[in-house]
Short mmCIF file of C-alpha atoms and ligand atoms in Angstrom, two decimals:
data_model
loop_
_atom_site.label_atom_id
_atom_site.label_comp_id
_atom_site.label_asym_id
_atom_site.label_seq_id
_atom_site.Cartn_x
_atom_site.Cartn_y
_atom_site.Cartn_z
CA MET A 1 -107.14 -41.29 -53.09
CA ILE A 2 -108.80 -38.16 -52.50
CA LEU A 3 -111.98 -37.74 -50.21
CA VAL A 4 -114.48 -35.08 -50.98
CA PHE A 5 -116.94 -33.59 -48.40
CA GLY A 6 -119.84 -31.84 -50.27
CA GLY A 7 -119.81 -34.21 -53.28
CA ASN A 8 -123.19 -33.00 -54.37
CA GLY A 9 -122.51 -29.30 -54.79
CA GLN A 10 -121.04 -27.36 -57.59
CA LEU A 11 -117.51 -27.72 -57.08
CA GLY A 12 -117.97 -31.19 -55.36
CA GLN A 13 -119.66 -32.49 -58.85
CA GLU A 14 -116.89 -30.76 -60.67
CA LEU A 15 -114.16 -32.71 -58.73
CA THR A 16 -115.73 -35.90 -59.52
CA ARG A 17 -115.75 -35.08 -63.26
CA ALA A 18 -112.39 -33.71 -63.36
CA SER A 19 -111.10 -36.81 -61.32
CA ALA A 20 -112.71 -39.02 -63.61
CA ALA A 21 -111.15 -37.29 -66.74
CA ARG A 22 -107.89 -37.74 -65.38
CA ALA A 23 -108.00 -40.97 -63.94
CA THR A 24 -107.47 -39.88 -60.22
CA PRO A 25 -109.41 -41.62 -57.64
CA LEU A 26 -111.71 -39.63 -55.81
CA VAL A 27 -114.76 -40.49 -53.56
CA GLY A 28 -117.34 -37.54 -53.24
CA LEU A 29 -119.73 -38.00 -50.03
CA CYS A 30 -122.92 -36.14 -50.45
CA HIS A 31 -124.81 -34.28 -47.11
CA ALA A 32 -126.87 -37.26 -46.69
CA GLU A 33 -123.89 -39.68 -46.60
CA ALA A 34 -121.68 -37.68 -44.03
CA ASP A 35 -123.06 -34.77 -42.05
CA ILE A 36 -119.70 -32.83 -41.78
CA ALA A 37 -121.01 -31.26 -38.35
CA ASP A 38 -121.25 -34.98 -37.04
CA HIS A 39 -117.59 -35.60 -35.90
CA GLY A 40 -118.49 -39.53 -35.62
CA ALA A 41 -119.59 -39.31 -39.34
CA VAL A 42 -116.80 -37.54 -40.52
CA SER A 43 -114.15 -39.87 -38.70
CA SER A 44 -115.66 -42.91 -39.92
CA ALA A 45 -115.88 -41.92 -43.50
CA ILE A 46 -112.05 -41.01 -43.39
CA ASN A 47 -111.32 -44.43 -41.42
CA ARG A 48 -113.22 -46.25 -43.62
CA HIS A 49 -111.86 -44.74 -47.00
CA GLY A 50 -108.30 -44.11 -46.05
CA PRO A 51 -108.02 -41.25 -48.18
CA SER A 52 -104.23 -39.67 -48.97
CA LEU A 53 -105.99 -36.20 -49.17
CA VAL A 54 -109.38 -34.78 -48.05
CA VAL A 55 -111.09 -31.84 -49.90
CA ASN A 56 -113.74 -30.03 -47.84
CA ALA A 57 -116.20 -28.34 -50.64
CA ALA A 58 -119.03 -28.74 -48.14
CA ALA A 59 -120.68 -25.31 -46.97
CA TYR A 60 -123.88 -23.52 -46.31
CA THR A 61 -123.58 -20.68 -49.27
CA LYS A 62 -126.93 -19.23 -49.31
CA VAL A 63 -125.64 -15.94 -48.35
CA ASP A 64 -129.03 -14.21 -47.81
CA LEU A 65 -130.82 -17.10 -46.18
CA ALA A 66 -127.56 -17.23 -43.82
CA GLU A 67 -128.29 -14.05 -42.34
CA THR A 68 -131.30 -15.92 -40.49
CA GLU A 69 -130.53 -19.69 -40.34
CA ILE A 70 -127.72 -18.91 -37.75
CA GLU A 71 -127.19 -22.07 -36.17
CA VAL A 72 -127.49 -23.90 -39.68
CA VAL A 73 -124.86 -22.16 -41.28
CA ARG A 74 -122.53 -22.34 -38.04
CA GLN A 75 -122.79 -26.28 -38.23
CA ALA A 76 -122.10 -26.33 -41.76
CA ASN A 77 -119.34 -23.29 -41.99
CA GLU A 78 -117.54 -23.73 -38.40
CA VAL A 79 -118.44 -27.00 -36.86
CA GLY A 80 -118.09 -28.85 -39.76
CA PRO A 81 -114.80 -27.45 -41.09
CA ALA A 82 -113.63 -27.95 -37.29
CA ALA A 83 -114.79 -31.73 -37.50
CA ILE A 84 -113.02 -32.42 -40.65
CA ALA A 85 -109.75 -30.57 -39.38
CA ASP A 86 -109.66 -32.57 -36.29
CA ALA A 87 -110.35 -36.20 -37.90
CA CYS A 88 -107.53 -35.18 -40.54
CA ALA A 89 -105.14 -34.45 -37.63
CA ALA A 90 -105.93 -37.61 -35.92
CA ALA A 91 -105.40 -39.86 -39.11
CA GLY A 92 -102.24 -37.75 -40.45
CA VAL A 93 -103.99 -36.72 -43.80
CA PRO A 94 -103.66 -33.23 -45.32
CA LEU A 95 -106.77 -31.10 -46.00
CA ILE A 96 -107.80 -28.49 -48.52
CA HIS A 97 -110.62 -26.38 -47.23
CA ILE A 98 -112.39 -24.05 -49.39
CA SER A 99 -113.18 -20.26 -48.08
CA THR A 100 -114.42 -17.43 -49.36
CA ASP A 101 -113.74 -13.40 -50.64
CA TYR A 102 -116.78 -12.69 -48.21
CA VAL A 103 -114.20 -12.74 -45.37
CA PHE A 104 -113.37 -9.35 -46.60
CA ASP A 105 -115.44 -6.15 -46.19
CA GLY A 106 -114.55 -4.92 -49.66
CA SER A 107 -113.23 -1.47 -48.32
CA LYS A 108 -109.86 -1.81 -50.02
CA ARG A 109 -108.97 -0.39 -52.68
CA GLY A 110 -106.88 -2.81 -54.60
CA PRO A 111 -106.91 -6.64 -54.51
CA TYR A 112 -106.79 -8.55 -51.48
CA VAL A 113 -103.86 -10.45 -50.45
CA GLU A 114 -103.94 -13.33 -48.24
CA GLY A 115 -102.37 -11.19 -45.01
CA ASP A 116 -105.04 -8.59 -44.92
CA PRO A 117 -106.97 -8.32 -41.95
CA ILE A 118 -110.45 -10.06 -42.45
CA ALA A 119 -113.75 -8.42 -41.59
CA PRO A 120 -116.79 -10.09 -42.70
CA ILE A 121 -119.85 -7.75 -43.06
CA ASN A 122 -122.33 -10.75 -43.41
CA ASN A 123 -123.41 -14.06 -41.36
CA TYR A 124 -121.88 -16.10 -44.03
CA GLY A 125 -118.60 -14.32 -44.42
CA ARG A 126 -118.36 -14.65 -40.48
CA SER A 127 -119.23 -18.34 -40.30
CA LYS A 128 -116.55 -18.94 -43.28
CA ALA A 129 -113.79 -16.91 -41.27
CA ALA A 130 -114.72 -18.79 -38.00
CA GLY A 131 -114.50 -22.33 -40.42
CA GLU A 132 -110.81 -21.03 -41.43
CA ARG A 133 -109.68 -20.32 -37.76
CA ALA A 134 -110.97 -23.86 -36.72
CA VAL A 135 -109.19 -25.58 -39.51
CA ARG A 136 -105.91 -23.44 -38.71
CA GLU A 137 -106.27 -24.37 -35.49
CA LYS A 138 -106.95 -28.14 -35.40
CA THR A 139 -104.33 -29.20 -38.22
CA SER A 140 -101.03 -27.72 -39.51
CA LEU A 141 -101.35 -29.68 -42.50
CA HIS A 142 -103.83 -27.49 -44.07
CA VAL A 143 -104.33 -25.55 -47.29
CA ILE A 144 -107.06 -22.99 -47.38
CA ILE A 145 -108.29 -21.62 -50.68
CA ARG A 146 -110.10 -18.57 -50.78
CA THR A 147 -112.16 -18.19 -54.00
CA SER A 148 -115.04 -16.17 -55.29
CA TRP A 149 -118.20 -15.53 -57.37
CA VAL A 150 -118.16 -19.47 -58.57
CA TYR A 151 -120.08 -20.85 -61.44
CA GLY A 152 -120.01 -23.96 -63.48
CA GLU A 153 -122.27 -26.60 -65.16
CA PHE A 154 -123.60 -28.31 -61.87
CA GLY A 155 -125.79 -26.89 -59.20
CA GLN A 156 -127.14 -22.99 -58.64
CA ASN A 157 -125.04 -20.13 -59.59
CA PHE A 158 -125.39 -16.81 -61.07
CA LEU A 159 -124.68 -17.71 -64.61
CA LYS A 160 -127.38 -20.24 -64.76
CA THR A 161 -129.79 -17.67 -63.28
CA MET A 162 -129.03 -15.24 -65.97
CA LEU A 163 -129.35 -17.70 -68.54
CA ARG A 164 -132.80 -18.90 -67.01
CA LEU A 165 -134.06 -14.89 -66.86
CA ALA A 166 -132.52 -14.19 -70.51
CA ALA A 167 -135.19 -17.09 -71.65
CA THR A 168 -137.95 -15.17 -70.68
CA ARG A 169 -137.23 -11.12 -69.84
CA ASP A 170 -136.60 -8.73 -72.20
CA GLU A 171 -134.42 -6.88 -69.58
CA LEU A 172 -132.00 -7.63 -66.76
CA ARG A 173 -131.33 -5.25 -64.24
CA VAL A 174 -127.88 -6.03 -62.72
CA VAL A 175 -125.58 -4.77 -60.01
CA ALA A 176 -123.01 -2.66 -61.50
CA ASP A 177 -120.89 -1.43 -58.44
CA GLN A 178 -119.53 -4.64 -56.94
CA ARG A 179 -116.33 -5.58 -58.39
CA GLY A 180 -114.80 -9.44 -58.37
CA CYS A 181 -113.24 -12.17 -59.99
CA PRO A 182 -115.90 -15.01 -61.39
CA THR A 183 -114.16 -18.44 -60.76
CA SER A 184 -115.45 -21.27 -62.79
CA THR A 185 -115.69 -24.83 -61.00
CA SER A 186 -113.66 -26.52 -63.80
CA ASP A 187 -110.90 -24.23 -63.22
CA LEU A 188 -110.88 -24.21 -59.44
CA ALA A 189 -111.43 -28.29 -59.28
CA GLY A 190 -108.60 -28.52 -61.61
CA ALA A 191 -106.55 -26.41 -59.30
CA ILE A 192 -107.19 -28.65 -56.66
CA LEU A 193 -106.21 -31.73 -58.59
CA ARG A 194 -103.05 -30.13 -60.11
CA ILE A 195 -101.91 -29.22 -56.31
CA ALA A 196 -102.67 -32.50 -54.31
CA PRO A 197 -99.50 -34.26 -55.86
CA GLN A 198 -97.50 -31.20 -54.48
CA LEU A 199 -99.27 -31.35 -51.24
CA LEU A 200 -98.68 -35.18 -50.92
CA GLY A 201 -95.08 -34.75 -52.27
CA GLY A 202 -93.96 -33.42 -48.86
CA GLY A 203 -93.26 -29.51 -49.66
CA LYS A 204 -93.92 -26.98 -47.13
CA ILE A 205 -96.57 -25.25 -48.80
CA TRP A 206 -99.26 -25.52 -46.02
CA GLY A 207 -101.46 -22.14 -45.41
CA THR A 208 -103.83 -19.91 -47.17
CA TYR A 209 -104.09 -18.84 -50.47
CA HIS A 210 -106.32 -16.87 -53.15
CA PHE A 211 -107.50 -18.85 -56.08
CA VAL A 212 -109.77 -17.26 -58.72
CA GLY A 213 -110.53 -16.73 -62.43
CA ALA A 214 -108.12 -14.40 -63.88
CA GLY A 215 -109.36 -10.67 -64.47
CA VAL A 216 -111.82 -8.55 -62.35
CA THR A 217 -115.39 -7.61 -63.26
CA THR A 218 -119.00 -6.38 -61.80
CA TRP A 219 -121.88 -8.39 -61.96
CA HIS A 220 -123.33 -6.12 -64.67
CA GLU A 221 -120.38 -7.07 -66.91
CA PHE A 222 -120.54 -10.75 -66.08
CA ALA A 223 -124.20 -10.67 -66.98
CA SER A 224 -123.88 -8.77 -70.19
CA ARG A 225 -120.90 -11.30 -71.24
CA ILE A 226 -123.17 -14.50 -70.32
CA VAL A 227 -126.25 -12.96 -72.68
CA ALA A 228 -124.00 -12.12 -75.46
CA ALA A 229 -122.52 -15.60 -75.36
CA GLN A 230 -126.06 -17.34 -75.19
CA ALA A 231 -127.68 -14.95 -77.64
CA PRO A 232 -126.72 -16.67 -81.15
CA LEU A 233 -127.56 -19.94 -79.58
CA THR A 234 -130.83 -18.96 -78.28
CA GLY A 235 -131.78 -16.12 -80.16
CA ARG A 236 -132.46 -14.13 -76.94
CA ALA A 237 -130.95 -10.67 -76.61
CA PRO A 238 -132.31 -9.20 -73.69
CA ARG A 239 -130.98 -5.86 -72.48
CA VAL A 240 -128.81 -5.60 -69.39
CA THR A 241 -129.36 -2.78 -67.57
CA ALA A 242 -126.75 -1.27 -64.96
CA ILE A 243 -128.10 -0.57 -61.42
CA THR A 244 -126.55 0.02 -58.30
CA THR A 245 -126.46 -2.11 -54.88
CA ALA A 246 -128.62 0.57 -53.30
CA GLU A 247 -131.43 -0.12 -56.20
CA PHE A 248 -130.94 -3.93 -55.34
CA PRO A 249 -131.52 -4.35 -51.72
CA THR A 250 -130.86 -7.71 -50.12
CA PRO A 251 -131.03 -8.91 -46.48
CA ALA A 252 -127.13 -9.43 -46.34
CA ARG A 253 -124.63 -6.94 -47.23
CA ARG A 254 -122.31 -7.84 -49.76
CA PRO A 255 -118.44 -6.58 -49.93
CA MET A 256 -117.99 -3.60 -52.84
CA ASN A 257 -114.63 -4.89 -53.91
CA SER A 258 -114.00 -8.81 -53.80
CA GLU A 259 -110.84 -8.81 -55.90
CA LEU A 260 -108.49 -11.28 -54.67
CA ASP A 261 -104.62 -11.39 -55.48
CA CYS A 262 -103.64 -14.90 -56.38
CA SER A 263 -99.70 -14.14 -56.77
CA LEU A 264 -98.81 -16.07 -53.87
CA PHE A 265 -100.62 -19.31 -55.66
CA GLU A 266 -99.02 -18.57 -58.74
CA ARG A 267 -95.29 -18.36 -56.99
CA VAL A 268 -95.91 -21.26 -54.90
CA PHE A 269 -97.76 -23.81 -57.39
CA GLY A 270 -96.65 -22.27 -60.78
CA PHE A 271 -99.82 -21.65 -62.19
CA ARG A 272 -102.82 -19.41 -62.25
CA GLY A 273 -106.75 -19.50 -63.12
CA ARG A 274 -108.05 -18.98 -66.68
CA PRO A 275 -109.36 -15.61 -67.78
CA TRP A 276 -113.11 -15.43 -66.68
CA THR A 277 -114.23 -14.31 -69.76
CA GLU A 278 -113.12 -17.26 -71.66
CA GLU A 279 -114.70 -19.63 -69.05
CA THR A 280 -117.82 -17.62 -69.20
CA ASP A 281 -118.15 -18.07 -72.80
CA ARG A 282 -117.56 -21.91 -72.97
CA ILE A 283 -119.65 -22.73 -70.13
CA THR A 284 -122.38 -20.51 -71.16
CA ARG A 285 -122.11 -21.86 -74.80
CA ALA A 286 -122.33 -25.34 -73.27
CA LEU A 287 -125.54 -24.85 -71.42
CA ALA A 288 -127.28 -22.92 -73.67
CA SER A 289 -126.85 -25.46 -76.58
CA ALA A 290 -127.86 -28.11 -74.19
CA ALA A 291 -131.13 -26.21 -73.67
CA VAL A 292 -131.90 -25.31 -76.85
CA LYS A 293 -131.41 -29.29 -77.79
CA ARG A 294 -133.83 -30.15 -75.11
CA GLU A 295 -136.29 -27.65 -75.86
CA PRO A 296 -135.63 -26.40 -79.79
CA HIS A 297 -138.89 -24.56 -79.81
CA VAL A 298 -137.52 -21.89 -77.60
CA ALA A 299 -134.58 -20.64 -79.89
N1 LIG B 301 -120.68 -20.44 -54.65
C1 LIG B 301 -120.12 -19.43 -54.36
O1 LIG B 301 -120.29 -18.16 -55.20
C2 LIG B 301 -118.78 -19.56 -53.92
C3 LIG B 301 -118.15 -18.30 -53.78
C4 LIG B 301 -116.71 -18.17 -52.92
C5 LIG B 301 -116.52 -19.14 -51.90
N2 LIG B 301 -117.50 -20.30 -52.16
C6 LIG B 301 -117.12 -21.64 -51.23
O2 LIG B 301 -116.54 -22.52 -52.22
C7 LIG B 301 -117.13 -24.04 -51.66
C8 LIG B 301 -117.96 -24.80 -52.74
O3 LIG B 301 -119.22 -23.95 -52.74
P1 LIG B 301 -120.25 -24.50 -54.01
O4 LIG B 301 -120.53 -23.16 -54.51
O5 LIG B 301 -119.98 -25.66 -54.55
O6 LIG B 301 -121.57 -24.84 -52.98
P2 LIG B 301 -122.90 -25.52 -53.15
O7 LIG B 301 -123.08 -25.61 -54.56
O8 LIG B 301 -123.69 -24.68 -51.97
O9 LIG B 301 -122.44 -26.74 -52.49
C9 LIG B 301 -122.22 -26.98 -51.17
C10 LIG B 301 -122.69 -28.69 -50.62
O10 LIG B 301 -122.43 -28.30 -49.25
C11 LIG B 301 -123.44 -29.29 -48.54
N3 LIG B 301 -123.47 -29.39 -47.31
C12 LIG B 301 -124.01 -28.18 -46.66
N4 LIG B 301 -124.13 -28.37 -45.31
C13 LIG B 301 -123.63 -29.56 -45.26
C14 LIG B 301 -123.34 -30.43 -44.18
N5 LIG B 301 -123.43 -29.96 -42.77
N6 LIG B 301 -122.31 -31.39 -44.15
C15 LIG B 301 -122.15 -31.90 -45.67
N7 LIG B 301 -122.43 -31.50 -46.68
C16 LIG B 301 -123.10 -30.01 -46.29
C17 LIG B 301 -124.56 -29.04 -49.71
O11 LIG B 301 -125.75 -30.01 -49.44
P3 LIG B 301 -127.00 -29.79 -49.32
O12 LIG B 301 -127.41 -28.94 -50.32
O13 LIG B 301 -127.83 -31.13 -49.33
O14 LIG B 301 -127.35 -29.24 -47.99
C18 LIG B 301 -124.07 -28.93 -50.95
O15 LIG B 301 -124.04 -30.10 -51.68
C19 LIG B 301 -117.57 -23.79 -50.26
O16 LIG B 301 -116.64 -23.72 -49.33
C20 LIG B 301 -118.17 -22.30 -50.49
O17 LIG B 301 -118.12 -21.49 -49.31
C21 LIG B 301 -118.36 -20.64 -53.17
#
């Protein structure tokens, strides 16, 4: 059985759905059921459920608010992973911990590999880097998966924001000078469930990996793809205007280049992420057609 912390997040909910489709036993615990920063709550959840594998999908992910909510962020992204890794080590259970492209500063010209030096430029990235360190220190039976630009049908994400704005605005102004790899939660959840048996099979494949959707893009191109995919269903075709990061100041700085190289993951586990374009089209159509069914007068 797989035990998931952060069961109510975008990835957590997708893991629940994907495990049901594959008949893989999985229990997801939401924040109210287990605060990962509470060592006792984490240990007792692991002892109660007796999992063969733990997945930490819990995190504080509001990148701009993370600049000021320093202690809440530290509890979720550093103290929490440390508590989970500690409890996993005590129980002899392997851990998959999810991390982020934002541990890098974005100054590299090409895609980042796992061994590149980390140098986060915002507090979210610093807290996630500290979480990675804690996991490595506390348990050798870990796989850390760095992913990026996560979107899907559940929770809050960029794709859903673009759909909401496309429904009411005639122009969307979107940053075109940050590069990265959109990753669907269904692709990521599928990857986690696919590698689980390999981890439990005793292969010496512990360590840090990058896993993202195939292809690299900008937020502007990502938004344009979303708008184009929803237009035939909603009848809405707002203009998508490219702007610079300087024209859209945010409390937290973002890396200009977030591209992650996934060849190590592919070599070890034998597969790679699906193209972001296909996943974006599929998920946009699913969400847009559900919205049109709910509110047919909008189309
Ligand atoms: N979203 C992205 O674009 C992105 C990019 C790169 C990497 N990642 C990583 O991918 C993983 C999954 O992210 P996601 O997008 O699924 O995040 P999400 O939708 O924000 O979900 C995170 C979940 O963690 C829960 N949580 C927060 N603090 C907690 C605590 N102290 N104890 C227990 N649960 C807590 C939240 O519950 P409440 O809301 O109730 O607090 C929420 O349900 C995270 O590790 C994230 O850092 C995400």
